[in-house]
């Protein structure tokens, strides 16, 4: 008689989602602010890097506005990986070690397989986002892509409310997807050297386990970034590293690890 299948016991720690209050995002910001001024030189380097990204985005909007949304997705792609160095600074500070710029710049080299897979996933989303953006423009502007002035006129013209709503809906969908997949996945890879799939699934679990808090966190991130970009983008030199450090604390505050080996669960059981 065939024996029922019993999965082998899990090896290593398991991630468990912490319950969060609506005050959690502001606590993460406070901790990130302290990390920022603990090592201002490192923060300045990354802040200038974010500033350069913002200037490139501004140039794209000025000369090729139809690619602005795809460039924003590119910033959402590059930004978290650049922020990985900031996560490393906060991680080392938390462990009592002395952070330095060199270690922050090379912290990804031990996690290349996982990072490469995550890059691939986000790259696909970026390409889809860019293509969807071009389709929206093509549908509503069949006479050709508008200039920068044309885009501004289209956005503020009440007659184009359908275009604005569709454009924002498409962009919001992809932005929410990228946010959900990456909100804690990259710091988790850095911290636990886990695979990309586990990191992405954990990131989505964090979002669905604390939906209101994570929506608030995403809103806070968006407001601070948009505010930092106006009018010349200089604010991103401060806000970029601040949010990088705060994002590390968002991961640490929302995920805890069960270090003991877990008891196996029989296939088909209700546990």
Short mmCIF file of C-alpha atoms in Angstrom, two decimals:
data_model
loop_
_atom_site.label_atom_id
_atom_site.label_comp_id
_atom_site.label_asym_id
_atom_site.label_seq_id
_atom_site.Cartn_x
_atom_site.Cartn_y
_atom_site.Cartn_z
CA UNK A 1 0.00 0.00 0.00
CA UNK A 2 1.42 3.38 -1.01
CA UNK A 3 2.40 5.62 1.83
CA UNK A 4 1.09 9.23 1.86
CA UNK A 5 3.61 11.80 0.74
CA UNK A 6 5.15 13.79 3.56
CA UNK A 7 7.28 16.77 2.52
CA UNK A 8 10.74 16.97 4.06
CA UNK A 9 11.16 19.39 6.92
CA UNK A 10 11.90 22.97 5.99
CA UNK A 11 15.50 24.00 6.20
CA UNK A 12 16.54 27.32 7.58
CA UNK A 13 14.46 30.22 8.88
CA UNK A 14 11.05 31.24 7.61
CA UNK A 15 9.77 34.74 7.08
CA UNK A 16 6.84 35.86 9.18
CA UNK A 17 4.92 39.06 8.60
CA UNK A 18 4.79 41.46 11.53
CA UNK A 19 1.50 43.23 12.27
CA UNK A 20 1.97 46.93 11.56
CA UNK A 21 0.24 50.07 12.74
CA UNK A 22 -0.33 53.18 10.64
CA UNK A 23 2.44 54.86 12.63
CA UNK A 24 5.03 52.39 11.28
CA UNK A 25 5.98 54.36 8.11
CA UNK A 26 6.78 57.43 10.19
CA UNK A 27 8.93 55.34 12.52
CA UNK A 28 10.83 54.03 9.49
CA UNK A 29 11.37 57.59 8.32
CA UNK A 30 12.71 58.58 11.73
CA UNK A 31 15.17 55.66 11.78
CA UNK A 32 16.22 56.43 8.21
CA UNK A 33 16.83 60.06 9.13
CA UNK A 34 19.18 58.99 11.93
CA UNK A 35 21.09 56.68 9.57
CA UNK A 36 21.34 59.48 7.02
CA UNK A 37 23.20 61.81 9.37
CA UNK A 38 25.29 59.04 10.89
CA UNK A 39 27.22 58.79 7.60
CA UNK A 40 26.54 61.99 5.62
CA UNK A 41 29.41 61.51 3.17
CA UNK A 42 28.05 58.20 1.90
CA UNK A 43 24.55 59.66 1.77
CA UNK A 44 25.81 62.60 -0.32
CA UNK A 45 27.35 60.26 -2.90
CA UNK A 46 24.09 58.40 -3.38
CA UNK A 47 22.08 61.62 -3.25
CA UNK A 48 24.06 63.05 -6.16
CA UNK A 49 23.51 59.79 -8.06
CA UNK A 50 19.76 60.14 -7.59
CA UNK A 51 20.00 63.78 -8.68
CA UNK A 52 21.65 62.74 -11.95
CA UNK A 53 18.81 60.28 -12.55
CA UNK A 54 16.30 63.08 -11.98
CA UNK A 55 18.05 65.33 -14.50
CA UNK A 56 18.00 62.56 -17.11
CA UNK A 57 14.27 62.14 -16.49
CA UNK A 58 13.74 65.88 -16.96
CA UNK A 59 15.62 65.84 -20.27
CA UNK A 60 13.53 62.91 -21.52
CA UNK A 61 10.32 64.73 -20.62
CA UNK A 62 11.54 67.84 -22.44
CA UNK A 63 12.61 66.15 -25.66
CA UNK A 64 10.72 62.82 -25.79
CA UNK A 65 7.66 63.15 -23.53
CA UNK A 66 6.07 59.94 -24.80
CA UNK A 67 8.90 58.02 -23.11
CA UNK A 68 8.54 59.76 -19.75
CA UNK A 69 6.48 57.03 -18.13
CA UNK A 70 8.86 54.32 -19.29
CA UNK A 71 11.78 56.37 -17.95
CA UNK A 72 10.00 56.64 -14.62
CA UNK A 73 9.74 52.87 -14.61
CA UNK A 74 13.45 52.76 -15.38
CA UNK A 75 14.11 54.94 -12.34
CA UNK A 76 11.95 52.60 -10.29
CA UNK A 77 14.15 49.81 -11.61
CA UNK A 78 17.55 51.43 -11.11
CA UNK A 79 16.69 53.30 -7.92
CA UNK A 80 16.21 50.29 -5.63
CA UNK A 81 19.44 48.70 -6.84
CA UNK A 82 21.31 51.95 -6.28
CA UNK A 83 19.65 52.12 -2.87
CA UNK A 84 21.02 48.67 -2.08
CA UNK A 85 24.21 50.42 -1.04
CA UNK A 86 22.19 52.46 1.44
CA UNK A 87 20.57 49.28 2.75
CA UNK A 88 24.07 47.93 3.34
CA UNK A 89 25.01 51.03 5.34
CA UNK A 90 21.93 50.65 7.56
CA UNK A 91 22.50 46.90 7.87
CA UNK A 92 26.11 47.30 8.98
CA UNK A 93 25.17 50.08 11.37
CA UNK A 94 22.48 47.84 12.88
CA UNK A 95 25.06 45.09 13.38
CA UNK A 96 27.47 47.44 15.10
CA UNK A 97 29.96 47.45 12.20
CA UNK A 98 31.41 50.58 10.62
CA UNK A 99 29.89 51.26 7.17
CA UNK A 100 32.05 52.53 4.33
CA UNK A 101 31.40 53.59 0.75
CA UNK A 102 33.43 50.75 -0.75
CA UNK A 103 31.42 48.00 0.92
CA UNK A 104 28.16 49.72 0.02
CA UNK A 105 29.16 49.86 -3.65
CA UNK A 106 30.05 46.16 -3.80
CA UNK A 107 27.39 44.70 -1.51
CA UNK A 108 25.51 43.20 -4.47
CA UNK A 109 28.40 41.04 -5.75
CA UNK A 110 27.57 38.11 -3.46
CA UNK A 111 23.95 38.08 -4.58
CA UNK A 112 24.34 38.18 -8.36
CA UNK A 113 22.07 35.18 -9.24
CA UNK A 114 19.14 36.46 -7.18
CA UNK A 115 19.64 40.05 -8.25
CA UNK A 116 19.89 39.05 -11.91
CA UNK A 117 16.57 37.22 -11.75
CA UNK A 118 14.89 40.15 -10.04
CA UNK A 119 16.37 42.55 -12.61
CA UNK A 120 14.95 40.38 -15.38
CA UNK A 121 11.45 40.45 -13.87
CA UNK A 122 11.53 44.21 -13.39
CA UNK A 123 12.98 44.74 -16.85
CA UNK A 124 10.06 42.86 -18.38
CA UNK A 125 7.64 45.00 -16.40
CA UNK A 126 9.48 48.12 -17.50
CA UNK A 127 9.20 47.14 -21.17
CA UNK A 128 5.52 46.33 -20.80
CA UNK A 129 4.93 49.63 -19.02
CA UNK A 130 6.71 51.58 -21.74
CA UNK A 131 4.80 49.79 -24.49
CA UNK A 132 1.48 50.36 -22.76
CA UNK A 133 2.33 54.05 -22.40
CA UNK A 134 3.05 54.37 -26.12
CA UNK A 135 -0.21 52.59 -26.97
CA UNK A 136 -2.19 55.05 -24.83
CA UNK A 137 -0.54 57.99 -26.60
CA UNK A 138 -1.10 56.41 -30.01
CA UNK A 139 -4.81 55.85 -29.31
CA UNK A 140 -5.51 59.38 -28.11
CA UNK A 141 -3.08 61.26 -30.37
CA UNK A 142 -3.47 59.65 -33.77
CA UNK A 143 -1.86 62.65 -35.45
CA UNK A 144 1.50 61.88 -33.86
CA UNK A 145 3.19 62.07 -30.49
CA UNK A 146 2.73 65.49 -28.86
CA UNK A 147 5.59 67.76 -27.86
CA UNK A 148 6.33 68.63 -24.24
CA UNK A 149 3.98 71.60 -24.51
CA UNK A 150 1.40 69.34 -26.11
CA UNK A 151 1.58 66.90 -23.23
CA UNK A 152 1.03 69.68 -20.69
CA UNK A 153 -1.88 71.03 -22.70
CA UNK A 154 -3.34 67.54 -22.95
CA UNK A 155 -3.07 66.94 -19.21
CA UNK A 156 -4.68 70.25 -18.24
CA UNK A 157 -7.28 70.29 -21.00
CA UNK A 158 -10.70 69.24 -19.60
CA UNK A 159 -11.59 67.77 -22.98
CA UNK A 160 -8.84 65.16 -22.58
CA UNK A 161 -10.01 63.81 -19.24
CA UNK A 162 -10.41 60.34 -20.73
CA UNK A 163 -6.77 60.33 -21.86
CA UNK A 164 -5.59 61.46 -18.41
CA UNK A 165 -7.67 58.83 -16.63
CA UNK A 166 -6.48 56.00 -18.88
CA UNK A 167 -2.86 57.17 -18.72
CA UNK A 168 -2.94 57.35 -14.92
CA UNK A 169 -4.72 54.01 -14.65
CA UNK A 170 -2.12 52.26 -16.80
CA UNK A 171 0.78 53.93 -15.00
CA UNK A 172 -0.78 53.30 -11.59
CA UNK A 173 -1.24 49.60 -12.33
CA UNK A 174 2.39 49.06 -13.30
CA UNK A 175 3.67 51.31 -10.50
CA UNK A 176 1.67 49.33 -7.93
CA UNK A 177 2.96 46.05 -9.38
CA UNK A 178 6.59 47.19 -9.30
CA UNK A 179 6.12 48.54 -5.80
CA UNK A 180 4.55 45.32 -4.53
CA UNK A 181 7.29 43.15 -6.01
CA UNK A 182 10.19 45.25 -4.78
CA UNK A 183 9.13 46.95 -1.54
CA UNK A 184 11.11 44.51 0.65
CA UNK A 185 12.57 42.03 -1.86
CA UNK A 186 15.92 43.72 -2.45
CA UNK A 187 16.76 44.36 1.23
CA UNK A 188 15.67 40.79 1.91
CA UNK A 189 18.10 39.44 -0.70
CA UNK A 190 20.85 41.54 0.86
CA UNK A 191 19.98 40.44 4.38
CA UNK A 192 19.25 36.73 3.89
CA UNK A 193 20.85 35.93 0.52
CA UNK A 194 17.55 34.37 -0.53
CA UNK A 195 16.43 33.62 -4.08
CA UNK A 196 14.52 36.19 -6.10
CA UNK A 197 11.25 34.24 -6.18
CA UNK A 198 11.12 33.86 -2.40
CA UNK A 199 11.97 37.55 -1.99
CA UNK A 200 9.25 38.67 -4.41
CA UNK A 201 6.64 36.40 -2.81
CA UNK A 202 7.58 37.69 0.63
CA UNK A 203 7.30 41.25 -0.64
CA UNK A 204 3.79 40.57 -1.92
CA UNK A 205 2.89 38.89 1.37
CA UNK A 206 3.99 41.99 3.23
CA UNK A 207 1.75 44.15 1.04
CA UNK A 208 -1.30 41.92 1.37
CA UNK A 209 -0.77 41.32 5.10
CA UNK A 210 -0.66 45.04 5.89
CA UNK A 211 -2.45 46.58 2.93
CA UNK A 212 -3.40 49.89 4.58
CA UNK A 213 0.06 50.46 6.03
CA UNK A 214 1.88 49.59 2.81
CA UNK A 215 -0.45 51.81 0.78
CA UNK A 216 0.34 54.62 3.21
CA UNK A 217 4.06 53.87 2.89
CA UNK A 218 3.82 53.95 -0.91
CA UNK A 219 1.92 57.25 -0.72
CA UNK A 220 4.53 58.76 1.62
CA UNK A 221 7.33 57.64 -0.70
CA UNK A 222 5.56 59.13 -3.72
CA UNK A 223 4.85 62.47 -2.04
CA UNK A 224 8.40 62.87 -0.78
CA UNK A 225 9.93 61.94 -4.13
CA UNK A 226 7.63 64.24 -6.12
CA UNK A 227 8.24 67.05 -3.64
CA UNK A 228 11.99 66.52 -3.87
CA UNK A 229 11.89 66.74 -7.67
CA UNK A 230 10.20 70.14 -7.68
CA UNK A 231 11.33 72.53 -9.01
CA UNK A 232 14.92 71.60 -9.94
CA UNK A 233 15.31 68.20 -8.35
CA UNK A 234 17.85 69.35 -5.76
CA UNK A 235 15.76 67.94 -2.93
CA UNK A 236 16.42 64.41 -4.13
CA UNK A 237 20.01 64.74 -2.93
CA UNK A 238 18.63 64.61 0.62
CA UNK A 239 15.38 62.72 0.16
CA UNK A 240 16.83 59.89 -1.95
CA UNK A 241 19.31 58.59 0.65
CA UNK A 242 16.80 59.24 3.43
CA UNK A 243 14.20 57.01 1.79
CA UNK A 244 16.85 54.40 1.01
CA UNK A 245 17.74 54.06 4.70
CA UNK A 246 14.05 54.19 5.66
CA UNK A 247 13.27 51.38 3.20
CA UNK A 248 15.74 49.13 4.99
CA UNK A 249 13.88 49.76 8.23
CA UNK A 250 10.59 49.12 6.42
CA UNK A 251 11.88 45.64 5.60
CA UNK A 252 13.22 45.05 9.11
CA UNK A 253 10.01 46.33 10.64
CA UNK A 254 7.64 44.26 8.51
CA UNK A 255 9.46 40.89 8.28
CA UNK A 256 10.82 38.76 11.10
CA UNK A 257 12.53 35.40 10.86
CA UNK A 258 11.79 32.14 12.65
CA UNK A 259 15.26 30.73 13.08
CA UNK A 260 14.23 27.25 14.25
CA UNK A 261 13.55 24.40 11.84
CA UNK A 262 9.82 24.13 11.25
CA UNK A 263 7.77 20.99 11.61
CA UNK A 264 6.78 19.41 8.32
CA UNK A 265 3.18 19.71 7.20
CA UNK A 266 1.57 16.69 5.60
CA UNK A 267 0.33 17.35 2.08
CA UNK A 268 -3.38 18.07 2.11
CA UNK A 269 -3.58 18.95 5.80
CA UNK A 270 -5.54 21.97 6.91
CA UNK A 271 -2.63 23.58 8.85
#
